[in-house]
Coordinates of C-alpha atoms in Angstrom, one line a residue:
Chain T
M1 CA 0.0 0.0 0.0
N2 CA 1.5 3.4 -0.8
N3 CA 1.7 6.1 1.7
R4 CA -1.4 8.0 0.6
A5 CA -3.6 4.9 0.5
R6 CA -2.4 3.9 3.9
M7 CA -3.2 7.3 5.2
V8 CA -6.6 7.3 3.8
S9 CA -7.4 3.9 5.1
F10 CA -6.0 4.6 8.5
F11 CA -8.7 6.9 9.9
G12 CA -11.4 6.4 7.4
E13 CA -9.3 9.5 7.1
S14 CA -10.7 10.9 4.0
L15 CA -14.2 10.6 5.6
F16 CA -13.0 12.5 8.6
V17 CA -11.2 15.2 6.7
T18 CA -14.2 15.6 4.3
L19 CA -16.6 15.8 7.3
S20 CA -14.4 18.5 8.9
A21 CA -14.3 20.4 5.7
A22 CA -18.0 20.2 5.3
V23 CA -18.6 21.4 8.9
L24 CA -16.2 24.3 8.3
I25 CA -17.9 25.2 5.0
I26 CA -21.3 25.2 6.7
L27 CA -20.0 27.4 9.6
F28 CA -18.2 29.8 7.2
A29 CA -21.2 30.1 5.0
G30 CA -23.5 30.6 8.0
A31 CA -21.2 33.4 9.2
L32 CA -21.0 35.1 5.8
L33 CA -24.7 34.8 5.1
A34 CA -25.8 35.5 8.6
P35 CA -28.0 38.5 7.6
I36 CA -29.9 36.3 5.2
L37 CA -29.9 33.0 7.2
A38 CA -30.6 34.3 10.7
P39 CA -34.3 33.9 11.7
V40 CA -34.2 37.3 13.3
G41 CA -31.6 40.0 14.1
P42 CA -29.2 38.9 16.8
E43 CA -30.2 41.8 19.0
V44 CA -34.0 41.5 18.7
L45 CA -35.5 41.1 22.2
D46 CA -38.4 39.0 23.2
L47 CA -38.6 39.2 26.9
A48 CA -41.6 36.9 27.1
G49 CA -39.5 34.1 25.5
G50 CA -36.6 34.4 27.9
L51 CA -34.6 31.1 28.3
E52 CA -37.1 29.2 26.1
P53 CA -35.7 25.8 24.9
P54 CA -35.3 25.0 21.2
S55 CA -38.6 25.2 19.2
I56 CA -39.6 25.5 15.6
S57 CA -39.4 29.3 15.5
H58 CA -36.2 29.3 17.5
P59 CA -34.3 26.1 16.6
L60 CA -31.5 26.6 19.2
G61 CA -33.7 28.3 21.8
Q62 CA -33.6 31.8 23.3
D63 CA -31.3 33.6 25.8
K64 CA -32.4 35.3 29.0
L65 CA -33.6 38.4 27.1
G66 CA -35.3 36.3 24.5
R67 CA -32.7 36.8 21.8
D68 CA -32.5 34.0 19.2
V69 CA -29.5 31.8 20.0
L70 CA -29.2 30.6 16.3
S71 CA -29.0 34.2 15.1
G72 CA -26.5 34.9 17.8
I73 CA -24.3 32.0 16.8
L74 CA -24.5 32.9 13.1
Y75 CA -23.5 36.5 13.8
G76 CA -21.0 35.4 16.4
G77 CA -19.3 33.2 13.8
R78 CA -18.4 36.4 11.9
V79 CA -16.6 37.8 14.9
S80 CA -14.6 34.6 15.5
L81 CA -13.6 34.1 11.9
L82 CA -12.8 37.8 11.4
V83 CA -10.6 37.8 14.5
G84 CA -9.0 34.5 13.6
V85 CA -8.1 35.6 10.1
V86 CA -7.1 39.2 10.9
V87 CA -4.9 38.3 13.9
V88 CA -3.2 35.5 12.0
G89 CA -2.7 37.8 9.0
I90 CA -1.1 40.5 11.1
S91 CA 1.0 37.9 12.9
L92 CA 2.1 36.2 9.7
I93 CA 3.2 39.4 8.1
I94 CA 5.1 40.7 11.1
G95 CA 6.5 37.3 12.2
S96 CA 7.7 36.2 8.8
A97 CA 9.3 39.6 8.1
V98 CA 11.1 39.6 11.5
G99 CA 12.1 36.0 11.1
F100 CA 13.4 36.5 7.6
V101 CA 15.5 39.5 8.4
S102 CA 16.8 37.8 11.5
G103 CA 17.7 34.5 9.8
Y104 CA 19.0 36.2 6.6
L105 CA 21.2 38.9 8.1
G106 CA 22.3 36.9 11.2
G107 CA 24.8 38.6 13.5
W108 CA 23.7 41.2 16.1
V109 CA 20.3 41.8 14.3
D110 CA 19.5 38.1 14.8
E111 CA 20.8 38.2 18.4
L112 CA 18.6 41.2 19.2
F113 CA 15.4 39.9 17.5
M114 CA 15.7 36.5 19.0
R115 CA 16.3 38.0 22.5
V116 CA 13.0 39.9 22.1
V117 CA 11.3 36.7 20.8
D118 CA 12.7 34.7 23.8
I119 CA 11.3 37.3 26.3
L120 CA 7.9 37.3 24.6
L121 CA 7.8 33.5 24.6
A122 CA 8.3 33.7 28.3
F123 CA 4.7 35.0 28.6
P124 CA 1.9 32.5 28.5
G125 CA 0.0 34.0 25.5
I126 CA -3.6 33.8 26.8
L127 CA -2.6 35.4 30.1
L128 CA -1.1 38.5 28.4
A129 CA -4.1 38.8 26.1
I130 CA -6.5 38.6 29.1
A131 CA -4.5 41.3 31.0
L132 CA -4.1 43.5 27.9
A133 CA -7.8 43.3 26.8
G134 CA -8.8 43.9 30.4
V135 CA -6.7 46.9 30.9
L136 CA -7.4 48.4 27.4
G137 CA -11.1 47.8 27.7
P138 CA -13.3 45.3 25.8
S139 CA -13.6 46.0 22.1
L140 CA -13.0 44.2 18.8
G141 CA -9.9 46.3 18.0
N142 CA -8.4 45.7 21.5
V143 CA -9.0 41.9 21.2
I144 CA -7.2 41.9 17.8
F145 CA -4.4 44.0 19.3
A146 CA -4.1 41.8 22.4
L147 CA -4.0 38.6 20.4
S148 CA -1.6 39.9 17.7
I149 CA 1.0 41.2 20.2
L150 CA 2.3 37.7 20.9
G151 CA 0.8 36.0 17.8
W152 CA 3.7 36.9 15.5
V153 CA 6.4 35.3 17.8
G154 CA 5.8 31.8 16.7
F155 CA 5.9 32.8 13.0
A156 CA 9.2 34.7 13.5
R157 CA 10.8 31.6 15.2
L158 CA 9.6 29.3 12.4
T159 CA 10.6 31.6 9.5
R160 CA 14.1 32.2 11.0
G161 CA 14.7 28.5 11.4
E162 CA 13.6 27.8 7.8
V163 CA 15.6 30.7 6.4
L164 CA 18.7 29.5 8.2
A165 CA 18.3 26.1 6.7
L166 CA 17.5 27.3 3.2
K167 CA 20.4 29.7 3.2
E168 CA 22.8 26.7 3.2
R169 CA 21.0 25.0 0.3
E170 CA 22.8 24.7 -3.0
F171 CA 20.2 26.5 -5.0
V172 CA 20.3 29.6 -2.8
K173 CA 24.1 29.6 -2.7
A174 CA 24.1 29.3 -6.5
A175 CA 21.8 32.3 -6.8
V176 CA 24.2 34.4 -4.6
V177 CA 27.1 33.3 -6.8
V178 CA 25.4 34.5 -10.0
G179 CA 24.8 37.9 -8.3
A180 CA 21.2 37.8 -7.2
G181 CA 20.4 40.5 -4.6
P182 CA 18.8 39.9 -1.2
V183 CA 15.4 41.0 -2.3
R184 CA 15.4 38.7 -5.4
I185 CA 16.7 35.8 -3.3
A186 CA 14.0 36.4 -0.7
L187 CA 11.1 36.6 -3.2
K188 CA 12.2 34.1 -5.8
H189 CA 14.1 31.5 -3.9
I190 CA 13.3 31.5 -0.2
L191 CA 9.6 32.7 0.0
P192 CA 8.2 29.9 -2.2
N193 CA 9.8 27.4 0.1
L194 CA 8.3 29.0 3.2
I195 CA 4.7 28.8 2.0
G196 CA 4.2 25.2 3.1
P197 CA 5.5 25.4 6.7
L198 CA 4.0 28.9 7.3
G199 CA 0.6 27.7 5.8
V200 CA 0.5 24.8 8.2
Q201 CA 1.4 27.0 11.2
A202 CA -1.1 29.7 10.1
T203 CA -3.9 27.1 10.0
F204 CA -3.2 25.9 13.5
S205 CA -2.9 29.5 14.6
V206 CA -6.4 30.4 13.3
A207 CA -7.8 27.6 15.5
A208 CA -5.8 28.7 18.5
T209 CA -6.9 32.4 17.9
I210 CA -10.5 31.5 17.7
L211 CA -10.2 29.6 20.9
A212 CA -8.4 32.6 22.5
E213 CA -11.0 35.1 21.2
S214 CA -13.8 32.9 22.6
S215 CA -12.0 32.7 26.0
L216 CA -11.7 36.5 26.1
S217 CA -15.4 36.9 25.2
F218 CA -16.4 34.3 27.8
L219 CA -14.5 36.3 30.4
G220 CA -16.4 39.5 29.4
L221 CA -13.3 40.9 27.7
G222 CA -14.3 40.4 24.1
P223 CA -16.1 42.8 21.7
Q224 CA -19.2 44.2 23.3
E225 CA -20.8 45.7 20.2
V226 CA -21.6 42.4 18.6
P227 CA -22.7 38.9 19.8
T228 CA -19.9 36.4 20.3
W229 CA -19.9 32.7 20.9
G230 CA -17.9 33.1 24.2
A231 CA -20.3 35.7 25.5
I232 CA -23.5 33.7 24.8
L233 CA -21.8 30.6 26.4
S234 CA -20.9 32.7 29.4
Q235 CA -24.5 33.8 29.9
G236 CA -25.5 30.1 29.6
V237 CA -23.2 29.1 32.5
D238 CA -25.4 31.2 34.8
Y239 CA -28.5 29.3 33.6
L240 CA -27.1 25.7 33.4
L241 CA -30.0 24.4 35.5
F242 CA -32.9 26.0 33.6
A243 CA -31.5 26.4 30.1
P244 CA -28.6 24.1 29.3
H245 CA -29.1 24.8 25.6
L246 CA -27.7 28.3 26.1
A247 CA -24.3 27.0 27.1
F248 CA -24.4 23.9 24.8
F249 CA -24.8 25.3 21.3
P250 CA -22.2 28.1 21.3
G251 CA -19.7 25.7 22.9
L252 CA -20.5 23.1 20.2
A253 CA -19.9 25.8 17.5
I254 CA -16.5 26.7 19.0
M255 CA -15.4 23.1 19.3
L256 CA -16.5 22.1 15.8
T257 CA -14.8 25.1 14.3
V258 CA -11.5 24.6 16.2
L259 CA -11.6 20.8 15.6
G260 CA -12.3 21.2 11.9
I261 CA -9.5 23.7 11.4
N262 CA -7.1 21.5 13.5
V263 CA -8.0 18.4 11.4
L264 CA -7.3 20.3 8.2
G265 CA -4.1 21.7 9.6
D266 CA -3.0 18.1 10.4
E267 CA -3.9 17.1 6.9
L268 CA -1.8 20.0 5.5
R269 CA 1.1 19.1 7.7
L270 CA 1.1 15.5 6.5
R271 CA 1.1 16.6 2.9
F272 CA 3.9 19.1 3.4
D273 CA 5.9 16.9 5.6
P274 CA 6.2 13.4 4.2
L275 CA 8.5 12.4 7.1
G276 CA 5.9 13.5 9.6
R277 CA 3.5 11.2 7.8
R278 CA 5.6 8.2 8.4
G279 CA 6.3 9.1 12.0
E280 CA 2.8 9.9 13.0
R281 CA 0.7 7.2 11.5
G282 CA 0.4 3.6 10.6
R283 CA 3.7 2.1 11.7
Chain O
M1 CA 35.2 11.5 36.2
A2 CA 32.0 11.7 38.2
T3 CA 33.3 14.8 40.0
R4 CA 34.2 16.5 36.7
R5 CA 30.8 15.6 35.3
R6 CA 29.1 17.1 38.4
G7 CA 31.2 20.2 37.8
Y8 CA 29.9 20.5 34.3
D9 CA 26.4 20.1 35.5
L10 CA 26.9 22.9 38.0
I11 CA 28.3 25.2 35.2
M12 CA 25.3 24.3 33.0
L13 CA 22.9 25.1 35.9
K14 CA 24.6 28.4 36.5
R15 CA 24.5 29.3 32.8
R16 CA 20.9 28.4 32.6
L17 CA 20.1 30.5 35.6
L18 CA 22.0 33.4 34.1
T19 CA 19.9 33.3 31.0
L20 CA 16.9 33.8 33.2
I21 CA 18.0 37.3 34.1
P22 CA 17.4 39.1 30.8
T23 CA 14.2 37.1 30.3
L24 CA 12.8 38.0 33.7
F25 CA 14.0 41.6 33.2
G26 CA 12.1 41.7 29.9
V27 CA 9.0 40.2 31.6
V28 CA 9.1 42.9 34.3
T29 CA 9.6 45.7 31.7
L30 CA 6.6 44.5 29.7
V31 CA 4.4 44.1 32.8
F32 CA 5.4 47.6 33.9
A33 CA 4.5 49.0 30.4
F34 CA 0.9 47.8 31.0
I35 CA -0.2 50.6 33.2
H36 CA 1.3 53.1 30.8
L37 CA -0.5 51.5 27.9
V38 CA -3.9 52.5 29.2
P39 CA -5.0 55.3 26.8
G40 CA -5.4 58.5 28.8
D41 CA -4.7 59.0 32.5
P42 CA -4.9 55.8 34.6
V43 CA -6.1 57.9 37.5
D44 CA -9.0 59.1 35.5
V45 CA -9.8 55.5 34.7
M46 CA -9.6 54.5 38.3
L47 CA -11.5 57.4 39.9
G48 CA -13.7 58.4 37.0
E49 CA -13.3 61.7 35.1
T50 CA -15.6 63.6 37.4
A51 CA -13.4 63.0 40.5
R52 CA -12.1 66.1 42.3
A53 CA -8.7 67.4 41.1
A54 CA -7.3 67.1 44.6
D55 CA -8.3 63.4 44.9
K56 CA -6.7 62.7 41.5
A57 CA -3.5 64.5 42.5
A58 CA -3.4 62.6 45.8
L59 CA -3.8 59.2 44.1
R60 CA -1.3 60.2 41.4
A61 CA 1.2 61.0 44.1
Q62 CA 0.4 57.8 46.0
L63 CA 1.0 55.7 42.9
G64 CA 4.1 57.6 42.1
L65 CA 2.6 58.5 38.7
D66 CA 3.7 62.2 39.1
E67 CA 7.4 61.1 38.8
P68 CA 9.3 60.7 35.5
L69 CA 8.7 57.3 33.8
V70 CA 12.3 56.1 34.3
T71 CA 12.1 56.9 38.0
Q72 CA 8.8 55.0 38.2
F73 CA 10.4 52.0 36.5
V74 CA 13.4 52.0 38.8
N75 CA 11.2 52.2 41.8
Y76 CA 9.1 49.3 40.5
L77 CA 12.2 47.3 39.9
T78 CA 13.8 47.9 43.3
G79 CA 10.4 47.2 44.9
I80 CA 10.3 43.8 43.3
F81 CA 13.7 42.9 44.7
K82 CA 12.3 43.8 48.1
G83 CA 9.2 41.7 47.5
D84 CA 7.1 44.8 47.2
L85 CA 4.7 44.7 44.3
G86 CA 2.8 47.8 45.3
S87 CA -0.6 48.1 47.1
S88 CA -4.0 46.9 46.1
F89 CA -6.6 49.6 45.8
A90 CA -9.4 47.1 46.5
Y91 CA -8.0 45.2 49.4
H92 CA -5.9 48.0 50.9
K93 CA -3.1 45.4 51.4
P94 CA 0.3 44.8 49.8
V95 CA -0.2 43.1 46.4
A96 CA 2.3 40.4 47.3
E97 CA 0.2 39.5 50.4
V98 CA -3.0 39.3 48.4
I99 CA -1.4 37.2 45.7
F100 CA 0.3 34.8 48.0
S101 CA -2.9 34.2 49.9
R102 CA -4.5 33.0 46.6
L103 CA -1.4 31.1 45.3
P104 CA -2.0 27.8 47.2
A105 CA -5.4 27.3 45.6
T106 CA -4.0 27.8 42.1
L107 CA -1.0 25.5 42.7
E108 CA -3.4 22.9 44.1
L109 CA -5.6 23.1 41.0
A110 CA -2.5 22.9 38.7
A111 CA -1.1 19.9 40.6
W112 CA -4.4 17.9 40.5
S113 CA -4.8 18.9 36.8
L114 CA -1.4 17.5 36.1
A115 CA -2.3 14.3 37.9
A116 CA -5.6 14.1 36.0
A117 CA -3.8 14.6 32.7
L118 CA -1.3 11.8 33.4
I119 CA -4.0 9.4 34.6
I120 CA -5.9 10.0 31.4
A121 CA -3.0 10.2 29.0
L122 CA -0.8 7.2 30.1
P123 CA -3.3 4.4 29.5
L124 CA -4.6 6.1 26.3
G125 CA -1.2 6.6 24.9
V126 CA -0.1 3.0 25.8
L127 CA -3.3 1.6 24.3
A128 CA -2.8 3.5 21.1
A129 CA 0.8 2.5 20.8
V130 CA 0.2 -1.2 21.5
R131 CA -2.8 -1.3 19.2
R132 CA -1.2 1.0 16.6
G133 CA -3.0 1.1 13.3
K134 CA -6.0 -0.6 14.8
R135 CA -9.4 0.8 15.8
A136 CA -8.3 1.6 19.4
D137 CA -5.5 3.8 17.9
R138 CA -8.0 5.7 15.7
V139 CA -10.4 6.3 18.5
T140 CA -7.7 7.7 20.8
L141 CA -6.5 9.9 18.0
L142 CA -10.0 11.2 17.5
A143 CA -10.4 11.7 21.3
S144 CA -7.1 13.6 21.5
L145 CA -8.1 15.9 18.6
I146 CA -11.4 16.6 20.4
G147 CA -9.5 17.1 23.6
V148 CA -7.3 19.9 22.2
S149 CA -10.2 21.5 20.4
M150 CA -12.5 21.6 23.4
P151 CA -12.7 25.0 25.1
N152 CA -12.3 24.4 28.8
F153 CA -15.1 26.9 29.5
W154 CA -17.4 24.6 27.7
L155 CA -16.1 21.3 29.0
G156 CA -16.4 22.6 32.6
P157 CA -20.2 23.4 32.4
L158 CA -20.8 20.1 30.5
L159 CA -19.1 18.2 33.4
V160 CA -21.1 20.2 35.9
I161 CA -24.4 19.4 34.1
L162 CA -23.6 15.7 34.2
F163 CA -21.8 15.1 37.5
S164 CA -23.3 17.9 39.7
V165 CA -26.7 18.6 38.3
K166 CA -27.9 15.2 37.0
L167 CA -26.0 12.8 39.1
G168 CA -25.4 15.0 42.2
W169 CA -22.0 13.4 42.8
L170 CA -19.7 16.5 42.9
P171 CA -20.0 20.1 44.0
V172 CA -20.9 22.7 41.3
S173 CA -18.2 25.2 42.3
G174 CA -16.0 26.6 45.1
R175 CA -13.1 25.0 47.0
S176 CA -14.2 22.8 49.8
G177 CA -12.2 19.6 50.1
I178 CA -11.0 17.0 47.7
A179 CA -14.4 16.4 45.9
S180 CA -14.5 20.1 44.8
V181 CA -11.2 19.8 42.9
I182 CA -12.1 16.8 40.7
L183 CA -14.2 18.6 38.0
P184 CA -11.9 21.7 37.8
A185 CA -8.8 19.4 37.5
I186 CA -10.4 17.3 34.7
T187 CA -11.5 20.5 32.9
L188 CA -8.0 22.0 33.1
G189 CA -6.1 18.7 32.5
T190 CA -8.0 17.5 29.4
A191 CA -6.2 19.5 26.8
L192 CA -2.8 18.5 28.4
A193 CA -4.0 14.9 28.5
A194 CA -4.8 15.1 24.8
I195 CA -1.3 16.3 23.9
L196 CA 0.5 13.9 26.3
S197 CA -1.4 10.9 25.1
R198 CA -0.1 11.5 21.5
M199 CA 3.4 12.1 22.9
V200 CA 3.3 8.8 24.9
R201 CA 2.0 7.0 21.9
S202 CA 4.7 8.2 19.5
S203 CA 7.6 7.8 21.9
L204 CA 6.4 4.3 22.8
V205 CA 6.1 3.3 19.2
D206 CA 9.7 4.4 18.8
V207 CA 11.0 1.9 21.4
L208 CA 8.4 -1.0 21.2
D209 CA 10.3 -2.9 18.6
M210 CA 13.8 -2.4 20.1
E211 CA 15.9 -5.4 20.8
Y212 CA 16.2 -4.9 24.6
L213 CA 12.4 -5.3 24.8
Q214 CA 12.5 -8.5 22.7
A215 CA 15.3 -9.7 25.0
A216 CA 13.1 -9.0 28.0
R217 CA 10.2 -10.9 26.4
A218 CA 12.6 -13.8 25.6
R219 CA 13.6 -13.9 29.3
G220 CA 9.9 -14.4 30.1
V221 CA 9.1 -11.0 31.4
S222 CA 5.4 -10.4 31.2
E223 CA 4.1 -8.2 28.4
A224 CA 2.6 -5.8 30.9
K225 CA 5.9 -5.4 32.6
V226 CA 7.7 -5.0 29.3
I227 CA 5.5 -2.1 28.4
W228 CA 4.8 -0.4 31.7
V229 CA 8.3 -0.7 33.2
H230 CA 10.9 -1.3 30.4
A231 CA 9.4 0.5 27.5
L232 CA 7.8 3.5 29.3
R233 CA 11.0 4.3 31.1
N234 CA 12.7 4.9 27.8
A235 CA 9.7 6.6 26.3
A236 CA 9.5 9.0 29.1
L237 CA 12.1 11.6 27.9
P238 CA 10.1 13.3 25.2
V239 CA 7.0 13.1 27.4
I240 CA 8.9 14.9 30.2
T241 CA 9.9 17.7 27.8
V242 CA 6.4 18.3 26.6
L243 CA 5.1 18.1 30.1
G244 CA 7.4 20.8 31.2
L245 CA 6.6 23.0 28.3
Q246 CA 2.9 22.6 29.1
L247 CA 3.2 23.3 32.8
G248 CA 3.1 27.0 32.2
S249 CA 0.0 26.8 30.1
L250 CA -1.7 25.0 33.0
L251 CA -1.0 28.1 35.1
S252 CA -2.5 30.4 32.5
G253 CA -5.3 28.0 31.6
A254 CA -6.2 28.1 35.3
V255 CA -7.5 31.6 34.9
I256 CA -10.4 30.4 32.8
T257 CA -11.0 27.2 34.7
E258 CA -11.1 29.2 38.0
A259 CA -13.6 31.5 36.5
V260 CA -15.9 28.6 35.5
F261 CA -15.8 27.0 38.9
A262 CA -15.4 30.1 41.1
W263 CA -12.1 28.6 42.3
P264 CA -10.5 31.1 44.7
G265 CA -7.0 31.2 43.1
I266 CA -4.9 33.8 41.3
G267 CA -7.0 33.5 38.1
T268 CA -10.2 34.7 39.8
L269 CA -8.1 37.4 41.6
L270 CA -6.8 38.6 38.3
L271 CA -10.3 38.8 36.7
Q272 CA -11.7 40.6 39.8
A273 CA -8.7 43.0 39.7
I274 CA -9.4 43.7 35.9
Q275 CA -13.0 44.4 36.6
G276 CA -12.2 46.6 39.6
R277 CA -9.4 48.3 37.7
D278 CA -7.0 47.3 40.5
Y279 CA -3.9 47.7 38.3
P280 CA -1.2 46.9 40.8
V281 CA -2.9 43.5 41.4
V282 CA -3.2 42.9 37.6
Q283 CA 0.5 43.7 37.2
G284 CA 1.4 41.5 40.1
C285 CA -0.7 38.5 38.9
V286 CA 0.7 38.6 35.4
L287 CA 4.2 38.9 36.8
I288 CA 3.9 36.0 39.2
I289 CA 2.2 33.7 36.6
S290 CA 4.8 34.6 34.0
A291 CA 7.7 34.0 36.4
G292 CA 6.1 30.7 37.3
Y293 CA 6.0 29.9 33.6
V294 CA 9.7 30.8 33.1
F295 CA 10.7 28.6 36.1
A296 CA 8.5 25.7 34.9
N297 CA 10.4 25.8 31.6
L298 CA 13.7 25.8 33.4
L299 CA 12.6 22.8 35.6
A300 CA 11.5 20.9 32.4
D301 CA 15.0 21.5 31.0
L302 CA 16.7 20.3 34.1
A303 CA 14.4 17.3 34.5
H304 CA 15.2 16.4 30.9
R305 CA 18.9 16.5 31.6
W306 CA 18.5 14.5 34.8
A307 CA 16.4 11.8 33.0
D308 CA 18.7 11.5 30.1
P309 CA 22.2 10.2 31.2
R310 CA 23.6 11.1 27.8
L311 CA 23.0 14.8 28.5
R312 CA 24.6 14.7 31.9
G313 CA 28.0 16.3 31.9
E314 CA 27.3 18.2 28.7
R315 CA 28.0 21.9 28.8

């Protein structure tokens, strides 16, 4: 059996990956089309229907103010996906730039950058985000800022390592010999080889960022101007006895999203890293 | 030879401790920068903009905010060396005293979570390795993927619904004896268990076919003993490393778990301080947890060296 076939047969893998992709597509589409799909606006109050369990008119029930939970989850998905993509985008740009300069130039620049990276790595990420979002005040911008401030560090480490390794490869040395400048070498020779590892890391980072944003929202430190999964779940914790649906559905949305992205990340990693494929599975 | 080796170990330990200095200095600098990151005047934020000018001036002087930034930083730094992290506005007590009164609860939670993670991860990892490629392996892989994707502020309430509300076996929240720590420990330990079980699996797979194990089997050692004693000992190294690296995240993850279970540790203290704008306490909590994180990583490194005889004596 070749590697690919072995992989597929191992998990019923293709089924699992397909399922994850399908769940993600549904969640993404739900978030994008929220204004069309949501039964009512996420902020429409119906005090008489407070904490009502799932019904035909409200398939996922209502919160304590009678807001429709399904609408809240659809709109909340927009926040989670937006934060995930924007934070990882910012982190990717800053991190890969710092890592590239550090690895390519070496010397004191490398020493300086890596010292800063080491110090930032000394912080447990979510803790710094909690403190920052708390001190700056709860808003969408502050959540993005608080999560980006440490988000780039991992990308910088990874890029630097890859650049250091690529610098020693024959094809890059050859390009230097024939007189290619640093910009050309970066764009033509090194960057294309970074796309795989950075893409894998970015995928896992989106999952981690969505989890972190939900944590902040759960703690009341997330965006206040829009519904979020974490905030709906947090409300549900107060009514576990009377309205367990309020905590259950947003949590399920978070878990399925994060799980789906992690499964896809794993699949990407296996494709980009044939050695990892052998090490991880099926021996 | 042994003495020389011990000498090298001491040199390595000293070096490792020395590298902590710039890291901890950076941590302190960043934590100090917090209060100055607040847009506008922190005194306005604390007292409200309508407060009397005299009150604001008094608070500013009390906090030392009327001094130049460099002087404030030096004061903060020298304070830390004396164990002085400032005074809490809410508790009217030294920050260090407030934090250390809450620290035991957080450490207790972290320790039990670690135990829970090991209790879950070891059997799962061993099972997956022994039955590699089979259905049990696939199920544990799926379980571990779900474990790392599960938000602990969701897992906690689900466990409460099942074990506290439906079955009535365990308390819903608070810290009152051993029963009250079980649900928070499982909640906090699950993600770690998921990572560890994969680590146990892959490092066991690496040693399972080795000759020394076949030799042990040939000598008639039981399969259970071969795996749990002979194989696991050699598979332990990478597991210890990952464990150490994850210890710090237990501390920060504790913030959320404590919030779910109203566990009276540093995490709930930090959140109360954020809500009450008690900035010295916020600074102190972040500093203490980050320092704990740095030291946990150091301990992991040292444990790794201790467990791997090949690294002993290396500089």
